[in-house]
mmCIF file of C-alpha atoms and ligand atoms in Angstrom:
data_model
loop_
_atom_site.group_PDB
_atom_site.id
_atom_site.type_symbol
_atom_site.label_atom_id
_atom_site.label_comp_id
_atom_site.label_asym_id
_atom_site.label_seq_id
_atom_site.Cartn_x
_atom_site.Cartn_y
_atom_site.Cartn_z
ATOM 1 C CA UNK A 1 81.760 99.645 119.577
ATOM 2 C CA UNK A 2 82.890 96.337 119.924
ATOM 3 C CA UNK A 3 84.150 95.676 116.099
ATOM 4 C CA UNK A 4 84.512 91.996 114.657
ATOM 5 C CA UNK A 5 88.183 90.729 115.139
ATOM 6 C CA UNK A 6 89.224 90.745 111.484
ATOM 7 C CA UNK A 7 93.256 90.607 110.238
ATOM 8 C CA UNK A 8 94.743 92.563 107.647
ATOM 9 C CA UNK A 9 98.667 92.576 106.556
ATOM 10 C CA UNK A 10 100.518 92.641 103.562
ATOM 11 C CA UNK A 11 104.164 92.441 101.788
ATOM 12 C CA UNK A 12 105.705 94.710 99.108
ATOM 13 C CA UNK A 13 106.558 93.340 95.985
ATOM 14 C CA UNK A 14 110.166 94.491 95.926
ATOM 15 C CA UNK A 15 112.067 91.197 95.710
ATOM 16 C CA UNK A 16 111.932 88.193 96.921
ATOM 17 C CA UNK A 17 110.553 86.956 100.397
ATOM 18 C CA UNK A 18 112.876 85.591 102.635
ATOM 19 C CA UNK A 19 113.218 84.180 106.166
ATOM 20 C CA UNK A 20 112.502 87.488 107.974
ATOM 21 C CA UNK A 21 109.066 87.643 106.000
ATOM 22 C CA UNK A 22 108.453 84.566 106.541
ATOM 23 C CA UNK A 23 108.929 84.287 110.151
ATOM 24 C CA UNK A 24 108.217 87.735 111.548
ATOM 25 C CA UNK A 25 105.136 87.755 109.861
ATOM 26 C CA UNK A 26 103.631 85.251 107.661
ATOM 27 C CA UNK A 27 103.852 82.283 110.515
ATOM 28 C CA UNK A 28 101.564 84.346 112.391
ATOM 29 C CA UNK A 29 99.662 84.813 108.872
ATOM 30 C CA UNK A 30 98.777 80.888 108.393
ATOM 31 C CA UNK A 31 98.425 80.844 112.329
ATOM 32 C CA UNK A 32 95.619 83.062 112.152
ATOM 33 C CA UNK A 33 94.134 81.917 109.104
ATOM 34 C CA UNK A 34 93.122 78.693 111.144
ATOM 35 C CA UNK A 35 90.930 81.062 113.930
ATOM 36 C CA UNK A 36 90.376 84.289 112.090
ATOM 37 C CA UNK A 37 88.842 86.229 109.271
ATOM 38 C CA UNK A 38 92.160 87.075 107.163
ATOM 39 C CA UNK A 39 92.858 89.590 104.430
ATOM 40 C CA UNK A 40 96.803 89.298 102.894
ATOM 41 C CA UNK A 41 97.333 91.571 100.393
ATOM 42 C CA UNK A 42 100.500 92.024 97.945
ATOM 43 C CA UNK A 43 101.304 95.686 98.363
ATOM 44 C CA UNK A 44 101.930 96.837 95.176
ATOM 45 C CA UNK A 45 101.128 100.578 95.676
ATOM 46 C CA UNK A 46 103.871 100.728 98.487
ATOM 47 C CA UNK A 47 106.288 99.062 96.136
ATOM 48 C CA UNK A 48 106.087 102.455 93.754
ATOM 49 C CA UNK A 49 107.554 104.359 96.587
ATOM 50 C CA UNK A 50 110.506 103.600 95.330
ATOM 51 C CA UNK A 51 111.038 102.946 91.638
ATOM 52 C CA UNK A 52 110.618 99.586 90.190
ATOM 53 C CA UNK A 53 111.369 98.453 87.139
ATOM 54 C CA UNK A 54 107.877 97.925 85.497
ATOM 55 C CA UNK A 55 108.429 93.982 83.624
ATOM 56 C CA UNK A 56 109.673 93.005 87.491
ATOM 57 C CA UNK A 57 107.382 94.374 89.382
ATOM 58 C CA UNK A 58 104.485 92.392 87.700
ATOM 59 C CA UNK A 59 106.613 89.465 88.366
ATOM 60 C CA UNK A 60 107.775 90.075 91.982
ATOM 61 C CA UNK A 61 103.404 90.946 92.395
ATOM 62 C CA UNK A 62 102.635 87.618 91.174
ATOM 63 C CA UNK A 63 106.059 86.031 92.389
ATOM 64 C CA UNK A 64 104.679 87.510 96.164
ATOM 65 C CA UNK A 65 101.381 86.052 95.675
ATOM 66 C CA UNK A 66 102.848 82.495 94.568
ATOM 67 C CA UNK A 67 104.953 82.177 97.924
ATOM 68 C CA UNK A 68 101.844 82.759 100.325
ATOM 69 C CA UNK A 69 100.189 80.476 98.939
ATOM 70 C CA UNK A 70 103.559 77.637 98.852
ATOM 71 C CA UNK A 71 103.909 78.693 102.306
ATOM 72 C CA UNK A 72 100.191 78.174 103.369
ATOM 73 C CA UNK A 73 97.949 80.932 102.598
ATOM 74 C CA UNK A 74 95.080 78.818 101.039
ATOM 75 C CA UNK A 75 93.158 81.823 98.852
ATOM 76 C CA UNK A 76 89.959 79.460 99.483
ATOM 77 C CA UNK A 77 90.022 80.419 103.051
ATOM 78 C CA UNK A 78 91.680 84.058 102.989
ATOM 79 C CA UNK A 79 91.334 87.090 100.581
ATOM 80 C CA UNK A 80 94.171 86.987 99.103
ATOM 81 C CA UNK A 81 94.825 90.151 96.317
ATOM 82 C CA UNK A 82 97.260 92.956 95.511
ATOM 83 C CA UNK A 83 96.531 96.508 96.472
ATOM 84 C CA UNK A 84 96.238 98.265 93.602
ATOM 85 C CA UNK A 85 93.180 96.382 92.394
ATOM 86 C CA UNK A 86 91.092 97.789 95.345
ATOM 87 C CA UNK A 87 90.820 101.408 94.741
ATOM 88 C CA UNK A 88 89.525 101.841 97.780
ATOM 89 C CA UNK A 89 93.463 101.561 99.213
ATOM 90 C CA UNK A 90 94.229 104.850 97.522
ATOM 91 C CA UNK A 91 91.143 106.407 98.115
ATOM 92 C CA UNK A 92 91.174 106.117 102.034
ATOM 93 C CA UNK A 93 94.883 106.932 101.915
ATOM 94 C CA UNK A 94 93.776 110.572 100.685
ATOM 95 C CA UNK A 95 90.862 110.943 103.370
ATOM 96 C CA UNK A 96 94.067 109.904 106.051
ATOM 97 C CA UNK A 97 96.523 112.236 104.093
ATOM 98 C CA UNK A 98 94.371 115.002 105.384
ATOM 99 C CA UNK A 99 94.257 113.602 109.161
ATOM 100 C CA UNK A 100 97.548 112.631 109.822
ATOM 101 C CA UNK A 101 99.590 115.003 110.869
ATOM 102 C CA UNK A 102 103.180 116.295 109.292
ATOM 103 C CA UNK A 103 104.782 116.373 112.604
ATOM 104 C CA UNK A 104 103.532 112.387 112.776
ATOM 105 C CA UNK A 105 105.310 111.679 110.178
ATOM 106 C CA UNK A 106 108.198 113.412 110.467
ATOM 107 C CA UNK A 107 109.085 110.643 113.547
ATOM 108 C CA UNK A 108 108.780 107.732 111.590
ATOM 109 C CA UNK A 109 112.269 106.115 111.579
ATOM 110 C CA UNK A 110 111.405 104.088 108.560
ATOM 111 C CA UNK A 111 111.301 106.914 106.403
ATOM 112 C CA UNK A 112 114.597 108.295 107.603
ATOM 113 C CA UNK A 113 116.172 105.108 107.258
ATOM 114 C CA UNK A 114 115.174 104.426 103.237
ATOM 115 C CA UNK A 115 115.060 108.284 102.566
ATOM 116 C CA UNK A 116 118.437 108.319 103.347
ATOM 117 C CA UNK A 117 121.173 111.833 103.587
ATOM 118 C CA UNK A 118 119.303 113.016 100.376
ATOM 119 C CA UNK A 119 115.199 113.284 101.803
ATOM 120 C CA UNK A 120 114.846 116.185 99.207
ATOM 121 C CA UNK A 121 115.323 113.343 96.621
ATOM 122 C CA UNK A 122 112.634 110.662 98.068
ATOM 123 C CA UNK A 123 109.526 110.735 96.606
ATOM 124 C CA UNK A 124 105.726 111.969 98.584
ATOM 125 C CA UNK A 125 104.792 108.685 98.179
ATOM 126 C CA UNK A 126 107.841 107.438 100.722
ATOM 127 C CA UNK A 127 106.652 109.756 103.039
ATOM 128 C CA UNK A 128 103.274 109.351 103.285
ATOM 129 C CA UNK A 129 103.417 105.681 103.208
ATOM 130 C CA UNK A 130 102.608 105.099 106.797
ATOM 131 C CA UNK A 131 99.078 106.912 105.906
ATOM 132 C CA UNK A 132 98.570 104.297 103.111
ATOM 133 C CA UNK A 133 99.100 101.622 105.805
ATOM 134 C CA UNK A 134 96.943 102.974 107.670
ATOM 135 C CA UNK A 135 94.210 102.877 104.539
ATOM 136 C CA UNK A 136 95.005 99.347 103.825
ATOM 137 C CA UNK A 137 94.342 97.945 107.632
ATOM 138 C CA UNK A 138 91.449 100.627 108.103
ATOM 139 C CA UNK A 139 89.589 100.344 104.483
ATOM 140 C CA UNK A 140 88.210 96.693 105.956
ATOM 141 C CA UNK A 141 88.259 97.628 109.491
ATOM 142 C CA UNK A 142 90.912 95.090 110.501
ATOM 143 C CA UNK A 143 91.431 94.967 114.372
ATOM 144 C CA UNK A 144 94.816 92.875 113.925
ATOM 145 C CA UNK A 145 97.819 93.320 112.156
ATOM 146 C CA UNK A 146 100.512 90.407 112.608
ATOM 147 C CA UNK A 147 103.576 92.191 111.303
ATOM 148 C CA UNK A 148 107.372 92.334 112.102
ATOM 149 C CA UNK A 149 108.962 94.165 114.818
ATOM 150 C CA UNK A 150 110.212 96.973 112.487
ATOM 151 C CA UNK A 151 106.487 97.812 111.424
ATOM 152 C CA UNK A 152 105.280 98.566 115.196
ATOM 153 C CA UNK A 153 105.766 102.495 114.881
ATOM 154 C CA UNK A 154 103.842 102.428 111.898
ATOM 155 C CA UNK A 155 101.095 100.798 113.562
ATOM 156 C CA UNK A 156 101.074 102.997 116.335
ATOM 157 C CA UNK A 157 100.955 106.031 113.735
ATOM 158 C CA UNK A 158 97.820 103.940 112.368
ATOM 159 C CA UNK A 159 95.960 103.723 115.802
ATOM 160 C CA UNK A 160 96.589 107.763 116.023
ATOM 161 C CA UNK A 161 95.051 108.279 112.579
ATOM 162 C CA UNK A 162 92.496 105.896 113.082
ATOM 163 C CA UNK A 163 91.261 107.862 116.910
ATOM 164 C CA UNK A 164 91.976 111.670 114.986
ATOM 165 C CA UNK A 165 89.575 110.405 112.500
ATOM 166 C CA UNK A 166 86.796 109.613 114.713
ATOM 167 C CA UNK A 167 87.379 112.516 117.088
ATOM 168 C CA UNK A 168 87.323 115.029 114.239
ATOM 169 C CA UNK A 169 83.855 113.349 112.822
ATOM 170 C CA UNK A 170 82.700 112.519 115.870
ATOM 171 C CA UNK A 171 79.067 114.348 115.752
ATOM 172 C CA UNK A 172 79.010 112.610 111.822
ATOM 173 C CA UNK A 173 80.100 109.306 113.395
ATOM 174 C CA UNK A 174 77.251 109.617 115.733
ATOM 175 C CA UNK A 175 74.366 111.109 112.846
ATOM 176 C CA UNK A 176 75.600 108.042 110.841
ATOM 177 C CA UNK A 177 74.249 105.719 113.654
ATOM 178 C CA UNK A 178 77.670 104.451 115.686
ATOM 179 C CA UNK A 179 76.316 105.726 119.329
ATOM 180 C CA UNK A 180 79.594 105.319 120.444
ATOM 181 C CA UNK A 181 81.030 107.854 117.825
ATOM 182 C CA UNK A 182 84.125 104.888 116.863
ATOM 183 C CA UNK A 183 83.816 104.086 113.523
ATOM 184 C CA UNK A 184 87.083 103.078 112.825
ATOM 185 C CA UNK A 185 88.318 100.077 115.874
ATOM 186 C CA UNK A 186 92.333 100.968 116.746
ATOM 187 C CA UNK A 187 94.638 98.115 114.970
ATOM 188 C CA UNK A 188 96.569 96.405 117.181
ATOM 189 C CA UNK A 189 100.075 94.939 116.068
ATOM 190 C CA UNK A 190 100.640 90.961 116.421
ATOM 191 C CA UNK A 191 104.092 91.077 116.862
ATOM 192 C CA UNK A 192 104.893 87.401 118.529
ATOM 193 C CA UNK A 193 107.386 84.642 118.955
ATOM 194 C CA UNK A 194 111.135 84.429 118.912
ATOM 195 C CA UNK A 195 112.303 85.612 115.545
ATOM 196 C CA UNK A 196 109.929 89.175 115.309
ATOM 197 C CA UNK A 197 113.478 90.859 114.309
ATOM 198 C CA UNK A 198 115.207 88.441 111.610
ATOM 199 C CA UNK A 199 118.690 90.115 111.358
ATOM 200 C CA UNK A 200 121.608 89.933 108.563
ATOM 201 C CA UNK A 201 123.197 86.637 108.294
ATOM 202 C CA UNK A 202 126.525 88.765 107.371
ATOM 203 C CA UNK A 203 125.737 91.425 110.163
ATOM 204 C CA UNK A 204 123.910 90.934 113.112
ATOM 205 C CA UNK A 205 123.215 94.823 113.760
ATOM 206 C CA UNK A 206 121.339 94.839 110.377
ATOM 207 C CA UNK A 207 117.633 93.787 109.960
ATOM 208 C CA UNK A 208 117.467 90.745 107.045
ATOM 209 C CA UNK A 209 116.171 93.208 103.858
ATOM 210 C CA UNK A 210 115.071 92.756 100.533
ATOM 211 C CA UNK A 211 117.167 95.599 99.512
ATOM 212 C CA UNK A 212 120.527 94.569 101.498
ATOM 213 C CA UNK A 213 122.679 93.915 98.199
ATOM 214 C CA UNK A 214 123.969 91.041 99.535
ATOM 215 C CA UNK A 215 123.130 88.059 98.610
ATOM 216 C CA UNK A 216 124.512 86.189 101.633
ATOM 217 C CA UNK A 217 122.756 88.330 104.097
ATOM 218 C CA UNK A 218 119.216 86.392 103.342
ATOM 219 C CA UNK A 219 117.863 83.182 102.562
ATOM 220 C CA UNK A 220 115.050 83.440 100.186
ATOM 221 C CA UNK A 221 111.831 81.963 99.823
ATOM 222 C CA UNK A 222 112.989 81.188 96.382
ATOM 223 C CA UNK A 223 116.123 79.524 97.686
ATOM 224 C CA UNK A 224 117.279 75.945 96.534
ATOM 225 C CA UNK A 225 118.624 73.389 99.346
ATOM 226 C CA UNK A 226 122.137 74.330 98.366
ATOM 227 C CA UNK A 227 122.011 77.894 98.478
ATOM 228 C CA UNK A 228 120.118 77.542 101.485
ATOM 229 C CA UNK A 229 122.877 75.278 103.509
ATOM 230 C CA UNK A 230 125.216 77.321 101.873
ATOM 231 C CA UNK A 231 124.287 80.720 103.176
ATOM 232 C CA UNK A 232 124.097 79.141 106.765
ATOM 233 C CA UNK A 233 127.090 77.625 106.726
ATOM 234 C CA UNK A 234 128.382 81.279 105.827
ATOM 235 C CA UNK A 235 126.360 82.938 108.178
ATOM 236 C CA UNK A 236 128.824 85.614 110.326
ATOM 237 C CA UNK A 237 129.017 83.969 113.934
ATOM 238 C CA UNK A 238 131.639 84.615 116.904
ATOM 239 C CA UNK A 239 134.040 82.093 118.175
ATOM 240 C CA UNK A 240 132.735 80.921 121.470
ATOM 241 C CA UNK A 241 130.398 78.200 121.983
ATOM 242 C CA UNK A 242 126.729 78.644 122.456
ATOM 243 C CA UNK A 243 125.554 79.757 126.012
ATOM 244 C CA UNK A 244 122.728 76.948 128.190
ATOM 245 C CA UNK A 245 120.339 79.805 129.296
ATOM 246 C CA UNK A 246 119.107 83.341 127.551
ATOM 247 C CA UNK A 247 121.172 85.687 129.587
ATOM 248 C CA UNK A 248 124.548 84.248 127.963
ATOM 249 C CA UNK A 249 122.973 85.623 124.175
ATOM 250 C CA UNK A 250 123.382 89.450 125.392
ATOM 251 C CA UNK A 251 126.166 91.021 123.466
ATOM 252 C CA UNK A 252 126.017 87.754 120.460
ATOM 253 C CA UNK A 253 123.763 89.498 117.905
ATOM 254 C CA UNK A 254 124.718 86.819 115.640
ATOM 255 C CA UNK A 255 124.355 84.068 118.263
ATOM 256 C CA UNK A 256 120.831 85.670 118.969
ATOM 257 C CA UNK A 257 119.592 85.594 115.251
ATOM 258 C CA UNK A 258 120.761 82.395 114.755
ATOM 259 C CA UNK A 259 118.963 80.675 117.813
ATOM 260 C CA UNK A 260 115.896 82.820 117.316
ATOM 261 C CA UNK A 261 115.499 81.899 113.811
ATOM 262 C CA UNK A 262 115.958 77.754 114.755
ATOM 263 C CA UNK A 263 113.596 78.554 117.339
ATOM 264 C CA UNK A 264 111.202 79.693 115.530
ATOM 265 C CA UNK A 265 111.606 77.477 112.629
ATOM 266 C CA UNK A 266 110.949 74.406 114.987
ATOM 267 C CA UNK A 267 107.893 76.085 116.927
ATOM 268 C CA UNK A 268 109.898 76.113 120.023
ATOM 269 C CA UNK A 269 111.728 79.071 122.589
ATOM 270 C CA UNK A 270 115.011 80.051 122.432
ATOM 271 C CA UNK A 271 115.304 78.712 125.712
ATOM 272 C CA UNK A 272 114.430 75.350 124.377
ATOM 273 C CA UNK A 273 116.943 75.805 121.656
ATOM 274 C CA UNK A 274 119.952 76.952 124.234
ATOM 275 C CA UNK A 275 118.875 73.750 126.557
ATOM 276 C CA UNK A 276 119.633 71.285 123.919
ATOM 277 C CA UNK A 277 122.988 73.332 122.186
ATOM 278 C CA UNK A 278 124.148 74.819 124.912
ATOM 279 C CA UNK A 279 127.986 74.368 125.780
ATOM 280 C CA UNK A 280 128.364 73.558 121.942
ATOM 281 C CA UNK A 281 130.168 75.015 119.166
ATOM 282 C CA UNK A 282 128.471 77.042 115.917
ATOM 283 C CA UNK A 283 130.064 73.982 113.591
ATOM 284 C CA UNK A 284 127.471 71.117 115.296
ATOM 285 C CA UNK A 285 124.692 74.052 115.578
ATOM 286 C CA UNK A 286 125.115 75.617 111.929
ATOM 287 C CA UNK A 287 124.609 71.990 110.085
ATOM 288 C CA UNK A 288 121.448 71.628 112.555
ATOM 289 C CA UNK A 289 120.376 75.014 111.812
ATOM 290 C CA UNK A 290 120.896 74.357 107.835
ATOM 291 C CA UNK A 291 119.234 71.066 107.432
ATOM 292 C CA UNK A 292 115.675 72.889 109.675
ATOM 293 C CA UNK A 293 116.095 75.559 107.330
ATOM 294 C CA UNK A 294 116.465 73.615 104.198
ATOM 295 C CA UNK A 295 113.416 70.857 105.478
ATOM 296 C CA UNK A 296 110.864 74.163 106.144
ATOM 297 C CA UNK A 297 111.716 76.423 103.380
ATOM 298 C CA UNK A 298 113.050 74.070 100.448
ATOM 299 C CA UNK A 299 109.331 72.776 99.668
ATOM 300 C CA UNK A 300 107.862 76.519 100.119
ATOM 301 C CA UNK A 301 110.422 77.393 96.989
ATOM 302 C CA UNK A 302 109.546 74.271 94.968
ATOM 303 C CA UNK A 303 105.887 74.799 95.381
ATOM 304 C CA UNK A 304 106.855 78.615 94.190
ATOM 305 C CA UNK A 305 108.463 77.155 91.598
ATOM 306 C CA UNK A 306 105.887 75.408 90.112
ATOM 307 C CA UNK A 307 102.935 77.544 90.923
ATOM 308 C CA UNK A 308 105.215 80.212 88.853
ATOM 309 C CA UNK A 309 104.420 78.443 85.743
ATOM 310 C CA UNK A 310 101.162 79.111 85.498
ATOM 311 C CA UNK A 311 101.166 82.726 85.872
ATOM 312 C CA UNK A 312 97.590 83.101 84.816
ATOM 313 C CA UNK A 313 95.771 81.065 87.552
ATOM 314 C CA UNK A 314 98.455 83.502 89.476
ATOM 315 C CA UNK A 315 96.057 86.779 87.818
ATOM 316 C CA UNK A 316 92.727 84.529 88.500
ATOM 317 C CA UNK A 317 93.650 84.087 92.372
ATOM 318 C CA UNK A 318 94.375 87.802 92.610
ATOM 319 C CA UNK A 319 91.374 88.766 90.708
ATOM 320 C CA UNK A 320 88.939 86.573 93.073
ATOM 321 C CA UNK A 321 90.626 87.722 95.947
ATOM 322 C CA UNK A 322 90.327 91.681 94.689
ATOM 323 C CA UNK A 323 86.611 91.022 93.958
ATOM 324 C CA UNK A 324 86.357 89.686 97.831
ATOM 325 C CA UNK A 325 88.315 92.770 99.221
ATOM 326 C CA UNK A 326 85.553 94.897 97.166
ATOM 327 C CA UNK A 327 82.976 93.752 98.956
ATOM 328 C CA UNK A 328 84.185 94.476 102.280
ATOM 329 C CA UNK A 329 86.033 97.540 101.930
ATOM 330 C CA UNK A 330 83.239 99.463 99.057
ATOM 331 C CA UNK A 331 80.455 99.706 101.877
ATOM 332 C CA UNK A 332 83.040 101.018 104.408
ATOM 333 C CA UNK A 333 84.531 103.609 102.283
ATOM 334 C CA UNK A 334 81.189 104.859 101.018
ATOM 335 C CA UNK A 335 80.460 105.407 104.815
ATOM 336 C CA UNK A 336 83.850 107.426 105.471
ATOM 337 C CA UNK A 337 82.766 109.985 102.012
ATOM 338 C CA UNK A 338 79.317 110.332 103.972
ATOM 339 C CA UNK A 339 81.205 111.084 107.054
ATOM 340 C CA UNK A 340 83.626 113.284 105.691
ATOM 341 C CA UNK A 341 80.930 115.157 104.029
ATOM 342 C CA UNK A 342 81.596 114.333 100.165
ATOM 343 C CA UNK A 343 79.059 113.242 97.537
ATOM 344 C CA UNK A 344 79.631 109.501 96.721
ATOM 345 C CA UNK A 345 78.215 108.293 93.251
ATOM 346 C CA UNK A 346 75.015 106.989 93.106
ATOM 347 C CA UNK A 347 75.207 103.470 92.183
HETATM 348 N N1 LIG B 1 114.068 91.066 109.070
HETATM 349 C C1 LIG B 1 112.792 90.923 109.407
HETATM 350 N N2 LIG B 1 112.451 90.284 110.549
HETATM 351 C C2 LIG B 1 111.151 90.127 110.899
HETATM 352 N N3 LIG B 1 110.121 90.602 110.156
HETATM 353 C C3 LIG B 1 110.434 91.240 109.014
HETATM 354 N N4 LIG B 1 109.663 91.801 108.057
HETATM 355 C C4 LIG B 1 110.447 92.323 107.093
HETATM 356 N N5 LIG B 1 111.731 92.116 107.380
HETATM 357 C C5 LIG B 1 111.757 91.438 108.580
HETATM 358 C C6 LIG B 1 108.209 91.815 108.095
HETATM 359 O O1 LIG B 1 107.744 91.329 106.859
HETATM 360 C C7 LIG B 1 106.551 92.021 106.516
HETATM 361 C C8 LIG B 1 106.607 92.550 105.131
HETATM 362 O O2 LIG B 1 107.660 93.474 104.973
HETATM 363 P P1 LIG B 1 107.672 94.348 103.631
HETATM 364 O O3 LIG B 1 107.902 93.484 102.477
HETATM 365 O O4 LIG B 1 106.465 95.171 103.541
HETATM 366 O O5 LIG B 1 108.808 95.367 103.759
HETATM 367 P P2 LIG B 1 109.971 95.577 104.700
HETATM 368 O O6 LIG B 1 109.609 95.472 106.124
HETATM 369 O O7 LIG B 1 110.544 96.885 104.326
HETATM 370 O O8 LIG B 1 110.893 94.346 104.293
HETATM 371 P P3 LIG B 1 112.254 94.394 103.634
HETATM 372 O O9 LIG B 1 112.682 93.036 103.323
HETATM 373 O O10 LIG B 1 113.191 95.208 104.479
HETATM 374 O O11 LIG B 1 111.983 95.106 102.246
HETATM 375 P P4 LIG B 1 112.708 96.301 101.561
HETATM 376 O O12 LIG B 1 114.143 95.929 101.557
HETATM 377 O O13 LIG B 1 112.096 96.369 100.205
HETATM 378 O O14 LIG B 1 112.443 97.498 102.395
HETATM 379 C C9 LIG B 1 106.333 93.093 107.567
HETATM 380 O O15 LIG B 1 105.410 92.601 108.506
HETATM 381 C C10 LIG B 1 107.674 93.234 108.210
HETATM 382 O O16 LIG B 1 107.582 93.631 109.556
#
């Protein structure tokens, strides 16, 4: 079946954005916005997978939802909402519970990597999260996913869930009037441009996180000018000057990071960044770098800023968007309980 191209992606709520967010994904995000049908969500449900502090989490939800739209989301055009409002999230996320596969998920590295030495002490909900990935894409039939580098496994496990599920109901997928027997298209991941991988600004082996406890290692969406230039000019670099072509950035993590992430903050390639630094040292490149960094993502935490103060057109923006994501993913879901074979209410 040839599905309509429709995108899905979200965030978790579990800090602040920053600059890894913001360019590995949500560039793409406002990108697509311009030429697609786009659903962002705020994924709240994933946030639980690890405990939050209640009072924070409601702010970090609505704190989320305030920097898409200061860095371009415009709710108007997308559905914009956080998960939890849609039940439909948790619902599908069951249905794939039961077609994914434990040996799928024991393979994700994600999981190994937050679960940690102690995996008997992570919660199910850490574990299964891939499958509720899967849900959130699938539950609205999204055929593209712009997402970081680091999510790509995850999207692969999606694809395999999506195919088991319409191999195992293949002969219902057919009854219910899809001749081809797809009813769910395979996802594909939009993972593009020169900063997909955003590392640590205090280690370049280490992806930029949320939960990195330093400070230092990120610049936030929420950011000021001077912590911005600040963290920059701190940024861990070697001592040699910056190579003219590509080739000279193997073995520079740091170097790497730091051209990728001018590059991409100035819509350009690396290549175009190396051609006009080249041959010069990181104190004439870190002030350049600092100043693009503070003229793209100072306004996006000012406009946070003051959207933030009105947390309750915040709740209304969520709640039209949730309404929105209703309608699309209700229909679809009633479709799966037919498929599966369960009795869905009557009204
Ligand atoms: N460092 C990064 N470089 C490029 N893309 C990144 N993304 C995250 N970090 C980078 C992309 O941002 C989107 C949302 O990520 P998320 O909030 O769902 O969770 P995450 O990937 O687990 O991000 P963090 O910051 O590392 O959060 P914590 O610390 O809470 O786990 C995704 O598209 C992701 O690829």
């Amino acid at each position: 079946m040839k599905f309509k191209e429709r995108v899905f992606s979200g965030m978790q709520p579990t800090g602040s954005l920053h600059l890894g967010n913001y360019l590995g994904a949500m560039l793409k995000w406002i990108d697509l916005q311009k030429t697609h049908e786009c659903i962002y969500c705020v994924v709240d449900l994933h946030a639980i997978t690890v405990w939050q502090d209640p009072a924070e989490l409601r702010q970090a939800i609505r704190q989320v939802t305030a920097a898409y739209i200061a860095a371009g989301l415009d709710p108007k055009k997308s559905v914009l909402f956080n998960q939890s409002q849609v039940s439909a999230h948790a619902e599908l996320a069951w249905v794939f519970n039961c077609v994914a596969r434990l040996g799928w998920l024991n393979r994700m590295t994600q999981f190994k990597e937050k679960a940690g030495k102690d995996r008997e002490a992570a919660s199910v909900g850490l574990y299964a999260y891939p499958n509720l990935m899967a849900a959130d894409i699938l539950a609205y039939r999204a055929t593209h996913v712009p997402v970081g580098e680091d999510q790509k496994q995850h999207l692969e496990l999606s694809r395999d869930i999506a195919q088991k599920f319409n191999n195992d109901f293949s002969d219902a997928i057919r009854s219910a009037g899809y001749d081809d027997g797809e009813f769910f298209p395979l996802p594909e991941p939009v993972i593009v441009g020169p900063a997909t991988r955003v590392m640590s600004l205090r280690d370049g082996s280490r992806k930029m996180s949320k939960s990195e406890p330093s400070d230092l290692s990120r610049v936030n969406l929420t950011d000021d000018t001077d912590l911005i230039a600040k963290k920059i000019r701190k940024a861990k670099t070697d001592p040699e000057a910056l190579p003219s072509e590509i080739e000279g950035l193997s073995g520079r993590p740091e170097a790497e990071n730091l051209v990728g992430i001018y590059a991409a903050l100035s819509g350009t390639a690396k290549s175009d960044v190396l051609s006009e630094f080249g041959g010069r040292q990181f104190s004439e490149f870190k002030p350049a770098l600092a100043d693009l960094c503070v003229e793209r993502i100072g306004p996006i935490a000012d406009e946070t800023r003051r959207l933030m103060a009105d947390p309750a057109e915040i709740d209304r923006v969520l709640a039209d968007g949730a309404g929105r994501a209703h309608n699309i993913a209700d229909p679809i879901l009633g479709e799966v309980k037919d498929i599966v074979g369960l009795i869905r209410s009557a009204s």
